[in-house]
PDB file of C-alpha atoms in Angstrom:
ATOM      1  CA  MET A   1      92.969 182.404  94.606  1.00 80.00           C
ATOM      2  CA  GLU A   2      93.355 180.728  97.980  1.00 88.00           C
ATOM      3  CA  ARG A   3      94.163 177.044  97.806  1.00 89.00           C
ATOM      4  CA  TRP A   4      91.142 175.903  99.839  1.00 92.00           C
ATOM      5  CA  LYS A   5      88.822 177.735  97.455  1.00 93.00           C
ATOM      6  CA  GLN A   6      90.468 176.044  94.474  1.00 94.00           C
ATOM      7  CA  TYR A   7      90.019 172.583  95.972  1.00 95.00           C
ATOM      8  CA  ALA A   8      86.485 173.369  97.186  1.00 96.00           C
ATOM      9  CA  SER A   9      85.551 174.391  93.637  1.00 96.00           C
ATOM     10  CA  LEU A  10      87.173 171.258  92.229  1.00 97.00           C
ATOM     11  CA  GLY A  11      85.378 169.133  94.846  1.00 97.00           C
ATOM     12  CA  ALA A  12      82.026 170.691  93.954  1.00 97.00           C
ATOM     13  CA  LEU A  13      82.643 170.023  90.247  1.00 97.00           C
ATOM     14  CA  PHE A  14      83.572 166.406  90.995  1.00 97.00           C
ATOM     15  CA  ALA A  15      80.535 165.950  93.261  1.00 97.00           C
ATOM     16  CA  VAL A  16      78.119 167.129  90.555  1.00 97.00           C
ATOM     17  CA  ALA A  17      79.814 164.995  87.884  1.00 96.00           C
ATOM     18  CA  LEU A  18      79.897 161.896  90.126  1.00 96.00           C
ATOM     19  CA  ALA A  19      76.212 162.321  91.053  1.00 97.00           C
ATOM     20  CA  ALA A  20      75.348 162.510  87.349  1.00 96.00           C
ATOM     21  CA  GLY A  21      77.558 159.495  86.711  1.00 95.00           C
ATOM     22  CA  LEU A  22      75.895 157.417  89.428  1.00 95.00           C
ATOM     23  CA  TRP A  23      72.436 158.292  88.120  1.00 95.00           C
ATOM     24  CA  GLY A  24      73.501 157.460  84.558  1.00 94.00           C
ATOM     25  CA  PHE A  25      75.124 154.194  85.689  1.00 94.00           C
ATOM     26  CA  ARG A  26      71.957 152.961  87.417  1.00 94.00           C
ATOM     27  CA  ALA A  27      69.480 154.368  84.878  1.00 94.00           C
ATOM     28  CA  THR A  28      71.196 152.818  81.850  1.00 92.00           C
ATOM     29  CA  GLY A  29      71.445 149.264  83.103  1.00 89.00           C
ATOM     30  CA  GLY A  30      74.051 149.154  85.875  1.00 89.00           C
ATOM     31  CA  ALA A  31      77.278 147.199  85.439  1.00 87.00           C
ATOM     32  CA  LEU A  32      77.324 146.817  81.646  1.00 87.00           C
ATOM     33  CA  PRO A  33      80.146 147.412  79.159  1.00 84.00           C
ATOM     34  CA  TRP A  34      79.686 150.727  77.341  1.00 83.00           C
ATOM     35  CA  ALA A  35      78.794 149.283  73.909  1.00 80.00           C
ATOM     36  CA  LYS A  36      76.064 147.055  75.366  1.00 84.00           C
ATOM     37  CA  ARG A  37      74.802 149.844  77.622  1.00 88.00           C
ATOM     38  CA  SER A  38      74.692 152.316  74.732  1.00 87.00           C
ATOM     39  CA  ALA A  39      72.870 149.911  72.381  1.00 85.00           C
ATOM     40  CA  ARG A  40      70.293 148.971  75.048  1.00 88.00           C
ATOM     41  CA  ALA A  41      69.620 152.539  76.117  1.00 90.00           C
ATOM     42  CA  LEU A  42      69.200 153.814  72.576  1.00 88.00           C
ATOM     43  CA  GLN A  43      66.957 150.930  71.537  1.00 87.00           C
ATOM     44  CA  ARG A  44      64.865 150.416  74.680  1.00 87.00           C
ATOM     45  CA  GLY A  45      65.266 153.582  76.715  1.00 87.00           C
ATOM     46  CA  LEU A  46      66.217 153.786  80.390  1.00 87.00           C
ATOM     47  CA  ASP A  47      66.392 150.452  82.179  1.00 85.00           C
ATOM     48  CA  GLU A  48      67.281 150.430  85.890  1.00 87.00           C
ATOM     49  CA  GLY A  49      70.112 148.133  86.908  1.00 83.00           C
ATOM     50  CA  GLY A  50      72.747 147.696  89.599  1.00 84.00           C
ATOM     51  CA  GLY A  51      76.089 146.024  90.124  1.00 86.00           C
ATOM     52  CA  ALA A  52      79.564 146.962  91.253  1.00 87.00           C
ATOM     53  CA  LEU A  53      81.037 150.285  90.182  1.00 88.00           C
ATOM     54  CA  VAL A  54      84.481 148.690  90.149  1.00 87.00           C
ATOM     55  CA  ASP A  55      85.039 145.080  89.031  1.00 83.00           C
ATOM     56  CA  LEU A  56      88.765 144.415  89.264  1.00 82.00           C
ATOM     57  CA  GLY A  57      88.201 140.734  88.418  1.00 81.00           C
ATOM     58  CA  ARG A  58      87.314 141.773  84.892  1.00 79.00           C
ATOM     59  CA  GLY A  59      90.705 143.380  84.400  1.00 78.00           C
ATOM     60  CA  VAL A  60      91.797 145.815  81.726  1.00 81.00           C
ATOM     61  CA  VAL A  61      90.963 144.429  78.281  1.00 81.00           C
ATOM     62  CA  VAL A  62      91.361 145.638  74.710  1.00 84.00           C
ATOM     63  CA  ALA A  63      88.134 147.100  73.261  1.00 82.00           C
ATOM     64  CA  GLY A  64      85.650 144.478  72.045  1.00 79.00           C
ATOM     65  CA  PRO A  65      85.664 145.311  68.304  1.00 79.00           C
ATOM     66  CA  ILE A  66      89.465 144.963  68.185  1.00 83.00           C
ATOM     67  CA  ARG A  67      89.609 141.866  70.408  1.00 84.00           C
ATOM     68  CA  ASN A  68      86.775 140.061  68.659  1.00 83.00           C
ATOM     69  CA  GLY A  69      88.017 141.056  65.222  1.00 82.00           C
ATOM     70  CA  GLY A  70      91.444 139.519  65.874  1.00 85.00           C
ATOM     71  CA  LEU A  71      93.128 142.905  65.373  1.00 84.00           C
ATOM     72  CA  VAL A  72      95.155 143.000  68.603  1.00 86.00           C
ATOM     73  CA  PRO A  73      98.518 142.591  66.751  1.00 88.00           C
ATOM     74  CA  GLU A  74      97.583 145.460  64.427  1.00 87.00           C
ATOM     75  CA  PHE A  75      96.602 147.549  67.476  1.00 86.00           C
ATOM     76  CA  ILE A  76      99.924 146.856  69.197  1.00 89.00           C
ATOM     77  CA  GLY A  77     101.779 147.588  65.947  1.00 89.00           C
ATOM     78  CA  LEU A  78     100.006 150.921  65.510  1.00 86.00           C
ATOM     79  CA  VAL A  79     100.768 151.931  69.106  1.00 87.00           C
ATOM     80  CA  ALA A  80     104.439 150.973  68.583  1.00 89.00           C
ATOM     81  CA  VAL A  81     104.623 153.043  65.377  1.00 88.00           C
ATOM     82  CA  LEU A  82     102.966 156.059  67.034  1.00 85.00           C
ATOM     83  CA  VAL A  83     105.276 155.818  70.065  1.00 86.00           C
ATOM     84  CA  ALA A  84     108.340 155.542  67.778  1.00 88.00           C
ATOM     85  CA  VAL A  85     107.219 158.578  65.753  1.00 85.00           C
ATOM     86  CA  GLY A  86     106.507 160.527  68.956  1.00 81.00           C
ATOM     87  CA  ILE A  87     109.938 159.736  70.431  1.00 85.00           C
ATOM     88  CA  ALA A  88     111.650 160.541  67.113  1.00 85.00           C
ATOM     89  CA  LEU A  89     109.883 163.918  66.995  1.00 80.00           C
ATOM     90  CA  TYR A  90     110.851 164.560  70.624  1.00 79.00           C
ATOM     91  CA  VAL A  91     114.527 163.824  69.897  1.00 82.00           C
ATOM     92  CA  TYR A  92     114.390 165.903  66.690  1.00 81.00           C
ATOM     93  CA  ALA A  93     112.807 168.829  68.553  1.00 75.00           C
ATOM     94  CA  GLY A  94     115.445 168.610  71.308  1.00 75.00           C
ATOM     95  CA  ARG A  95     118.327 168.614  68.810  1.00 78.00           C
ATOM     96  CA  ARG A  96     116.791 171.465  66.830  1.00 72.00           C
ATOM     97  CA  ARG A  97     116.327 173.483  70.006  1.00 66.00           C
ATOM     98  CA  GLY A  98     119.901 172.667  71.046  1.00 62.00           C
ATOM     99  CA  GLY A  99     121.205 173.659  67.628  1.00 53.00           C
ATOM    100  CA  ALA A 100     119.258 176.901  67.657  1.00 48.00           C
ATOM    101  CA  ALA A 101     120.628 177.792  71.067  1.00 39.00           C
TER     102      ALA A 101
ATOM    103  CA  MET B   1      85.540 159.122  77.195  1.00 66.00           C
ATOM    104  CA  ALA B   2      82.766 160.581  75.066  1.00 81.00           C
ATOM    105  CA  HIS B   3      82.678 158.659  71.805  1.00 84.00           C
ATOM    106  CA  ILE B   4      79.718 157.608  69.674  1.00 88.00           C
ATOM    107  CA  HIS B   5      79.954 153.818  69.619  1.00 83.00           C
ATOM    108  CA  LEU B   6      77.164 153.196  67.122  1.00 85.00           C
ATOM    109  CA  GLY B   7      77.704 151.004  64.059  1.00 85.00           C
ATOM    110  CA  GLU B   8      77.617 151.961  60.392  1.00 88.00           C
ATOM    111  CA  GLY B   9      74.137 152.964  59.251  1.00 87.00           C
ATOM    112  CA  SER B  10      72.969 154.017  62.708  1.00 89.00           C
ATOM    113  CA  PHE B  11      72.513 157.659  61.696  1.00 92.00           C
ATOM    114  CA  PRO B  12      70.303 158.831  58.807  1.00 93.00           C
ATOM    115  CA  LEU B  13      72.184 159.907  55.678  1.00 94.00           C
ATOM    116  CA  TRP B  14      71.495 163.635  56.158  1.00 95.00           C
ATOM    117  CA  ALA B  15      73.036 163.466  59.641  1.00 95.00           C
ATOM    118  CA  LEU B  16      76.129 161.670  58.353  1.00 94.00           C
ATOM    119  CA  VAL B  17      76.580 164.344  55.681  1.00 95.00           C
ATOM    120  CA  LEU B  18      75.967 167.171  58.171  1.00 96.00           C
ATOM    121  CA  TRP B  19      78.420 165.973  60.842  1.00 96.00           C
ATOM    122  CA  THR B  20      81.031 165.032  58.236  1.00 96.00           C
ATOM    123  CA  LEU B  21      80.832 168.523  56.719  1.00 97.00           C
ATOM    124  CA  VAL B  22      80.993 170.231  60.119  1.00 97.00           C
ATOM    125  CA  GLY B  23      83.915 168.009  61.169  1.00 96.00           C
ATOM    126  CA  ALA B  24      85.727 168.672  57.886  1.00 96.00           C
ATOM    127  CA  GLY B  25      85.069 172.396  58.326  1.00 97.00           C
ATOM    128  CA  LEU B  26      86.604 172.318  61.815  1.00 96.00           C
ATOM    129  CA  ILE B  27      89.692 170.473  60.582  1.00 96.00           C
ATOM    130  CA  GLY B  28      89.944 172.931  57.658  1.00 96.00           C
ATOM    131  CA  ILE B  29      89.905 175.910  60.044  1.00 95.00           C
ATOM    132  CA  VAL B  30      92.424 174.244  62.347  1.00 94.00           C
ATOM    133  CA  THR B  31      94.764 173.440  59.445  1.00 94.00           C
ATOM    134  CA  TYR B  32      94.487 177.001  58.127  1.00 95.00           C
ATOM    135  CA  ARG B  33      95.308 178.457  61.559  1.00 93.00           C
ATOM    136  CA  ILE B  34      98.306 176.151  61.946  1.00 91.00           C
ATOM    137  CA  ARG B  35      99.612 177.079  58.497  1.00 91.00           C
ATOM    138  CA  LYS B  36      99.077 180.769  59.192  1.00 91.00           C
ATOM    139  CA  GLY B  37     100.401 180.865  62.754  1.00 86.00           C
ATOM    140  CA  GLY B  38     103.025 178.136  62.587  1.00 82.00           C
ATOM    141  CA  ILE B  39     103.918 175.667  65.300  1.00 82.00           C
ATOM    142  CA  GLU B  40     106.927 175.366  67.545  1.00 79.00           C
ATOM    143  CA  THR B  41     108.869 172.161  66.880  1.00 76.00           C
ATOM    144  CA  GLY B  42     108.476 171.102  70.503  1.00 75.00           C
ATOM    145  CA  GLN B  43     104.707 171.229  70.154  1.00 81.00           C
ATOM    146  CA  ILE B  44     104.827 168.783  67.247  1.00 82.00           C
ATOM    147  CA  ALA B  45     106.796 166.375  69.416  1.00 80.00           C
ATOM    148  CA  LEU B  46     104.253 166.714  72.215  1.00 82.00           C
ATOM    149  CA  ALA B  47     101.444 166.168  69.692  1.00 86.00           C
ATOM    150  CA  GLY B  48     103.094 162.959  68.454  1.00 85.00           C
ATOM    151  CA  ILE B  49     103.478 161.558  71.946  1.00 86.00           C
ATOM    152  CA  GLY B  50      99.979 162.737  72.880  1.00 87.00           C
ATOM    153  CA  ALA B  51      98.478 160.994  69.851  1.00 88.00           C
ATOM    154  CA  ALA B  52     100.246 157.729  70.752  1.00 89.00           C
ATOM    155  CA  ALA B  53      99.070 157.867  74.370  1.00 89.00           C
ATOM    156  CA  SER B  54      95.519 158.868  73.465  1.00 91.00           C
ATOM    157  CA  PHE B  55      95.205 156.131  70.821  1.00 90.00           C
ATOM    158  CA  ALA B  56      96.540 153.434  73.154  1.00 89.00           C
ATOM    159  CA  VAL B  57      94.298 154.438  76.072  1.00 89.00           C
ATOM    160  CA  PHE B  58      91.313 154.806  73.721  1.00 88.00           C
ATOM    161  CA  GLN B  59      91.372 151.057  73.050  1.00 87.00           C
ATOM    162  CA  LEU B  60      91.694 149.850  76.653  1.00 88.00           C
ATOM    163  CA  ASN B  61      88.477 148.958  78.449  1.00 85.00           C
ATOM    164  CA  LEU B  62      88.755 149.646  82.184  1.00 87.00           C
ATOM    165  CA  PRO B  63      86.717 147.676  84.775  1.00 87.00           C
ATOM    166  CA  VAL B  64      84.990 150.709  86.307  1.00 87.00           C
ATOM    167  CA  TRP B  65      81.478 152.072  85.717  1.00 86.00           C
ATOM    168  CA  GLY B  66      80.673 148.723  84.054  1.00 83.00           C
ATOM    169  CA  GLY B  67      83.455 148.983  81.479  1.00 84.00           C
ATOM    170  CA  ILE B  68      84.635 152.244  79.920  1.00 86.00           C
ATOM    171  CA  HIS B  69      87.634 153.634  78.084  1.00 87.00           C
ATOM    172  CA  MET B  70      89.438 156.944  78.534  1.00 89.00           C
ATOM    173  CA  ASN B  71      90.444 159.384  75.781  1.00 88.00           C
ATOM    174  CA  LEU B  72      93.101 161.595  77.380  1.00 91.00           C
ATOM    175  CA  THR B  73      91.844 164.357  75.077  1.00 94.00           C
ATOM    176  CA  GLY B  74      91.808 166.807  77.989  1.00 94.00           C
ATOM    177  CA  LEU B  75      95.478 166.062  78.658  1.00 93.00           C
ATOM    178  CA  VAL B  76      96.280 166.298  74.943  1.00 93.00           C
ATOM    179  CA  GLY B  77      94.510 169.661  74.693  1.00 94.00           C
ATOM    180  CA  ILE B  78      96.371 171.079  77.717  1.00 93.00           C
ATOM    181  CA  LEU B  79      99.769 169.882  76.462  1.00 91.00           C
ATOM    182  CA  ALA B  80      99.491 170.287  72.685  1.00 90.00           C
ATOM    183  CA  GLY B  81      97.017 173.156  72.463  1.00 91.00           C
ATOM    184  CA  PRO B  82      93.590 173.459  70.852  1.00 93.00           C
ATOM    185  CA  THR B  83      94.550 173.255  67.191  1.00 93.00           C
ATOM    186  CA  LEU B  84      96.956 170.327  67.443  1.00 93.00           C
ATOM    187  CA  GLY B  85      94.534 168.774  69.946  1.00 94.00           C
ATOM    188  CA  ALA B  86      91.789 168.823  67.305  1.00 95.00           C
ATOM    189  CA  LEU B  87      94.104 167.213  64.764  1.00 94.00           C
ATOM    190  CA  ILE B  88      95.060 164.510  67.280  1.00 94.00           C
ATOM    191  CA  ALA B  89      91.351 163.828  67.842  1.00 95.00           C
ATOM    192  CA  LEU B  90      90.989 163.243  64.095  1.00 95.00           C
ATOM    193  CA  VAL B  91      94.060 160.977  63.896  1.00 93.00           C
ATOM    194  CA  VAL B  92      92.987 158.878  66.911  1.00 93.00           C
ATOM    195  CA  ASN B  93      89.471 158.464  65.530  1.00 94.00           C
ATOM    196  CA  VAL B  94      90.731 157.493  62.060  1.00 94.00           C
ATOM    197  CA  PHE B  95      93.023 154.793  63.489  1.00 91.00           C
ATOM    198  CA  SER B  96      90.311 153.602  65.884  1.00 90.00           C
ATOM    199  CA  ALA B  97      87.721 153.338  63.104  1.00 91.00           C
ATOM    200  CA  ALA B  98      90.259 151.459  60.978  1.00 89.00           C
ATOM    201  CA  LEU B  99      90.377 148.827  63.743  1.00 87.00           C
ATOM    202  CA  GLY B 100      86.581 148.696  64.056  1.00 85.00           C
ATOM    203  CA  HIS B 101      86.316 150.839  67.211  1.00 86.00           C
ATOM    204  CA  GLY B 102      83.844 153.462  65.998  1.00 85.00           C
ATOM    205  CA  ALA B 103      82.127 153.690  62.617  1.00 88.00           C
ATOM    206  CA  VAL B 104      83.910 155.235  59.637  1.00 92.00           C
ATOM    207  CA  GLY B 105      80.720 157.135  58.818  1.00 92.00           C
ATOM    208  CA  LEU B 106      80.808 158.754  62.267  1.00 93.00           C
ATOM    209  CA  LEU B 107      84.366 160.083  61.946  1.00 95.00           C
ATOM    210  CA  GLY B 108      83.088 163.634  61.537  1.00 95.00           C
ATOM    211  CA  ALA B 109      80.820 163.446  64.591  1.00 95.00           C
ATOM    212  CA  ASN B 110      83.407 161.712  66.777  1.00 95.00           C
ATOM    213  CA  THR B 111      86.144 164.145  65.736  1.00 96.00           C
ATOM    214  CA  LEU B 112      83.864 167.034  66.714  1.00 96.00           C
ATOM    215  CA  VAL B 113      83.176 165.445  70.109  1.00 96.00           C
ATOM    216  CA  ASN B 114      86.815 164.726  70.948  1.00 96.00           C
ATOM    217  CA  ALA B 115      88.141 167.981  69.485  1.00 96.00           C
ATOM    218  CA  SER B 116      85.690 169.930  71.666  1.00 96.00           C
ATOM    219  CA  GLU B 117      87.143 168.153  74.720  1.00 96.00           C
ATOM    220  CA  ALA B 118      90.698 169.191  73.830  1.00 96.00           C
ATOM    221  CA  VAL B 119      89.746 172.771  72.952  1.00 96.00           C
ATOM    222  CA  VAL B 120      87.608 173.381  76.060  1.00 97.00           C
ATOM    223  CA  ALA B 121      90.193 171.734  78.340  1.00 97.00           C
ATOM    224  CA  TYR B 122      92.953 173.952  76.933  1.00 95.00           C
ATOM    225  CA  TYR B 123      91.055 177.227  77.347  1.00 96.00           C
ATOM    226  CA  SER B 124      89.727 176.224  80.789  1.00 97.00           C
ATOM    227  CA  PHE B 125      93.274 175.406  81.930  1.00 96.00           C
ATOM    228  CA  ARG B 126      94.542 178.711  80.591  1.00 94.00           C
ATOM    229  CA  ALA B 127      91.732 180.614  82.333  1.00 95.00           C
ATOM    230  CA  LEU B 128      92.306 178.853  85.665  1.00 96.00           C
ATOM    231  CA  THR B 129      96.085 179.351  85.639  1.00 93.00           C
ATOM    232  CA  ARG B 130      95.506 183.048  84.918  1.00 92.00           C
ATOM    233  CA  MET B 131      93.331 183.088  88.051  1.00 93.00           C
ATOM    234  CA  ASP B 132      96.449 181.793  89.854  1.00 91.00           C
ATOM    235  CA  TRP B 133      95.156 178.269  90.437  1.00 94.00           C
ATOM    236  CA  ASP B 134      97.692 175.560  91.290  1.00 94.00           C
ATOM    237  CA  VAL B 135      98.586 173.168  88.481  1.00 94.00           C
ATOM    238  CA  PHE B 136      96.770 170.111  89.857  1.00 95.00           C
ATOM    239  CA  PRO B 137      93.311 171.624  90.492  1.00 96.00           C
ATOM    240  CA  ALA B 138      93.571 173.692  87.295  1.00 96.00           C
ATOM    241  CA  SER B 139      94.403 170.728  85.062  1.00 96.00           C
ATOM    242  CA  ALA B 140      92.030 168.279  86.779  1.00 97.00           C
ATOM    243  CA  GLY B 141      89.178 170.793  86.658  1.00 97.00           C
ATOM    244  CA  ALA B 142      89.904 171.856  83.075  1.00 97.00           C
ATOM    245  CA  ALA B 143      90.019 168.246  81.847  1.00 97.00           C
ATOM    246  CA  THR B 144      86.761 167.427  83.655  1.00 97.00           C
ATOM    247  CA  VAL B 145      85.022 170.459  82.163  1.00 97.00           C
ATOM    248  CA  GLY B 146      86.386 169.657  78.697  1.00 97.00           C
ATOM    249  CA  LEU B 147      85.321 166.023  78.849  1.00 96.00           C
ATOM    250  CA  SER B 148      81.893 167.000  80.161  1.00 96.00           C
ATOM    251  CA  THR B 149      81.492 169.357  77.206  1.00 97.00           C
ATOM    252  CA  GLY B 150      82.338 166.520  74.844  1.00 96.00           C
ATOM    253  CA  ALA B 151      79.808 164.250  76.566  1.00 96.00           C
ATOM    254  CA  VAL B 152      77.031 166.827  76.215  1.00 97.00           C
ATOM    255  CA  LEU B 153      77.958 167.409  72.560  1.00 97.00           C
ATOM    256  CA  MET B 154      77.905 163.649  71.965  1.00 95.00           C
ATOM    257  CA  GLY B 155      74.384 163.477  73.432  1.00 95.00           C
ATOM    258  CA  ALA B 156      73.213 166.464  71.387  1.00 96.00           C
ATOM    259  CA  ILE B 157      74.527 164.916  68.160  1.00 96.00           C
ATOM    260  CA  ILE B 158      72.702 161.635  68.849  1.00 95.00           C
ATOM    261  CA  VAL B 159      69.415 163.353  69.778  1.00 95.00           C
ATOM    262  CA  VAL B 160      69.511 165.740  66.802  1.00 95.00           C
ATOM    263  CA  SER B 161      70.380 162.927  64.386  1.00 94.00           C
ATOM    264  CA  GLY B 162      68.048 160.235  65.703  1.00 92.00           C
ATOM    265  CA  VAL B 163      69.036 156.573  65.584  1.00 91.00           C
ATOM    266  CA  ASN B 164      67.973 154.291  62.737  1.00 89.00           C
ATOM    267  CA  GLY B 165      66.136 151.229  64.010  1.00 84.00           C
ATOM    268  CA  SER B 166      65.239 152.762  67.365  1.00 85.00           C
ATOM    269  CA  ALA B 167      61.526 152.759  68.096  1.00 85.00           C
ATOM    270  CA  LEU B 168      61.951 155.282  70.906  1.00 88.00           C
ATOM    271  CA  PRO B 169      60.081 158.568  70.517  1.00 90.00           C
ATOM    272  CA  ARG B 170      62.426 161.564  70.444  1.00 90.00           C
ATOM    273  CA  ALA B 171      61.541 162.531  74.052  1.00 92.00           C
ATOM    274  CA  ASP B 172      62.374 159.036  75.380  1.00 92.00           C
ATOM    275  CA  LEU B 173      65.527 158.956  73.266  1.00 93.00           C
ATOM    276  CA  THR B 174      66.559 162.262  74.813  1.00 94.00           C
ATOM    277  CA  VAL B 175      66.099 160.867  78.347  1.00 94.00           C
ATOM    278  CA  ALA B 176      68.026 157.702  77.468  1.00 94.00           C
ATOM    279  CA  VAL B 177      70.856 159.744  75.958  1.00 95.00           C
ATOM    280  CA  ALA B 178      70.869 161.928  79.091  1.00 96.00           C
ATOM    281  CA  GLY B 179      71.614 158.772  81.101  1.00 94.00           C
ATOM    282  CA  LEU B 180      74.587 157.991  78.835  1.00 94.00           C
ATOM    283  CA  VAL B 181      75.820 161.577  79.086  1.00 95.00           C
ATOM    284  CA  GLY B 182      75.464 161.399  82.883  1.00 95.00           C
ATOM    285  CA  LEU B 183      77.648 158.300  83.037  1.00 94.00           C
ATOM    286  CA  ASN B 184      80.243 160.090  80.908  1.00 94.00           C
ATOM    287  CA  LEU B 185      80.348 162.904  83.449  1.00 95.00           C
ATOM    288  CA  GLY B 186      81.259 160.353  86.119  1.00 93.00           C
ATOM    289  CA  VAL B 187      84.022 158.984  83.921  1.00 92.00           C
ATOM    290  CA  ALA B 188      85.262 162.547  83.336  1.00 95.00           C
ATOM    291  CA  VAL B 189      86.132 162.739  87.045  1.00 95.00           C
ATOM    292  CA  ILE B 190      88.470 159.730  86.743  1.00 93.00           C
ATOM    293  CA  GLU B 191      90.067 161.131  83.614  1.00 94.00           C
ATOM    294  CA  GLY B 192      90.273 164.571  85.210  1.00 96.00           C
ATOM    295  CA  LEU B 193      92.190 163.136  88.177  1.00 96.00           C
ATOM    296  CA  VAL B 194      94.576 161.221  85.881  1.00 94.00           C
ATOM    297  CA  THR B 195      95.142 164.391  83.840  1.00 95.00           C
ATOM    298  CA  GLY B 196      95.744 166.400  87.007  1.00 95.00           C
ATOM    299  CA  PHE B 197      98.415 163.996  88.254  1.00 95.00           C
ATOM    300  CA  VAL B 198     100.161 163.782  84.853  1.00 93.00           C
ATOM    301  CA  VAL B 199     100.207 167.555  84.317  1.00 93.00           C
ATOM    302  CA  ARG B 200     101.348 168.102  87.941  1.00 93.00           C
ATOM    303  CA  PHE B 201     104.209 165.631  87.359  1.00 91.00           C
ATOM    304  CA  LEU B 202     105.185 167.279  84.062  1.00 88.00           C
ATOM    305  CA  ALA B 203     105.074 170.698  85.696  1.00 89.00           C
ATOM    306  CA  SER B 204     107.556 169.493  88.304  1.00 88.00           C
ATOM    307  CA  VAL B 205     110.032 167.794  85.935  1.00 86.00           C
ATOM    308  CA  ARG B 206     109.552 169.753  82.674  1.00 81.00           C
ATOM    309  CA  PRO B 207     107.856 173.068  83.468  1.00 82.00           C
ATOM    310  CA  ASP B 208     108.995 174.373  80.062  1.00 79.00           C
ATOM    311  CA  LEU B 209     106.451 172.062  78.417  1.00 77.00           C
ATOM    312  CA  LEU B 210     103.674 173.983  80.156  1.00 78.00           C
ATOM    313  CA  ALA B 211     105.328 177.424  80.179  1.00 66.00           C
ATOM    314  CA  LEU B 212     104.090 178.004  83.699  1.00 64.00           C
ATOM    315  CA  GLY B 213     107.274 179.469  85.115  1.00 54.00           C
ATOM    316  CA  ASP B 214     105.926 182.992  85.070  1.00 51.00           C
ATOM    317  CA  ARG B 215     102.272 181.983  85.285  1.00 49.00           C
ATOM    318  CA  GLY B 216     102.017 183.175  81.699  1.00 44.00           C
ATOM    319  CA  GLU B 217     100.476 181.551  78.690  1.00 45.00           C
ATOM    320  CA  PRO B 218     100.464 177.772  78.889  1.00 52.00           C
ATOM    321  CA  ALA B 219     102.009 175.874  76.020  1.00 50.00           C
ATOM    322  CA  GLY B 220      99.939 175.082  72.985  1.00 51.00           C
ATOM    323  CA  VAL B 221      99.144 176.428  69.583  1.00 45.00           C
ATOM    324  CA  THR B 222      96.761 179.322  69.741  1.00 45.00           C
ATOM    325  CA  ALA B 223      97.588 180.634  66.274  1.00 37.00           C
TER     326      ALA B 223
END
C-alpha cells in the first residue's frame, strides 16, 4: 500500500480516537485522576468538567494505591526482579541460540 | 490503559464468578496451545522483558488526560505474540492486585481486558504487515486498535455486571461507562504512538525479533 494511504488511515484512526477521548475527558469530569473519575462516573453518571489535558506540574507519580499504601519499595523490588529475570532469559536465549548454531 | 479500577465487592457475586471462569478458561486455552505448539526460547526472553516493562509502566500515573497509566499490552502482544501476551496480562494483573492496584476479585475480568488488547494488537499488526504497511504505521495502528478493543470490552464487562452501590439506572450507567471508554480511546493514541516508535526502533536494530526481513510472519507464538 502506498505510504500516504497508510498514514492517512492511521491519521483517521487517531482522529476518531482523540475525538472520543476529548468527549470522554469532558463528560466524565475533566482533569481528574482515573480512579476518582471512574468512581464519580459510575456512582453519579456523566458530569461535565474542564481543565488542562496535560499538567506537567503534576509529574509522573506511582499509582495511588501503591503510594498511599506505602508499597513503593515492594513495587521497585518487583520491577527489579522482573527486569533481572527478563535479562537472564535474554542472555540464556542468546547462548542457547549461539550453541545451537 | 483499559483496566477496571473498582474495589473489592464492586461487582455482584455472579459477575465475579462469571468473569473469573471466563478468564481462567482463556488462560487454560492459552496454556494448552503453548504446551501443544511449543515456544521458541527467544520468545520467552521477550515475554520476560515485556512483562517487566508492562508491570512497571502499569503503575506509573502520567499527567495527561487528568492522570492515566499505560499498559504496553499492545507492544507486548506484537513482540511476544497472542498466547504469551495473554499470560503476561495475567502476570501483570496478579502483581498489580498484590500491590493494591486493581481488586483481586477482578483478576479474571482485568486479565480478559488486557489479554484482548495483546491478542488484537498482534493479529492487527500481522494483517497490516501482510498488506505491506511500514512498521511504524502498522504497529501504531495495531496497538491503537488493540487497546480500543480492550477499552470497549472493559465497558461491556462493567455494564453487563452492574456496580454494587451505584444508584444509576442501567441506561445511565451505560452512558457513563461510554464516557470512560471514550477517554480510554484517547489514551490509546498515546500508547499507540509509543508502541509505534518502540517497534520501529526494534525493527531497525533487531529485525530478527519481529521477523520482518521478508515481510513474512511477525514473531510471536501462534501455536
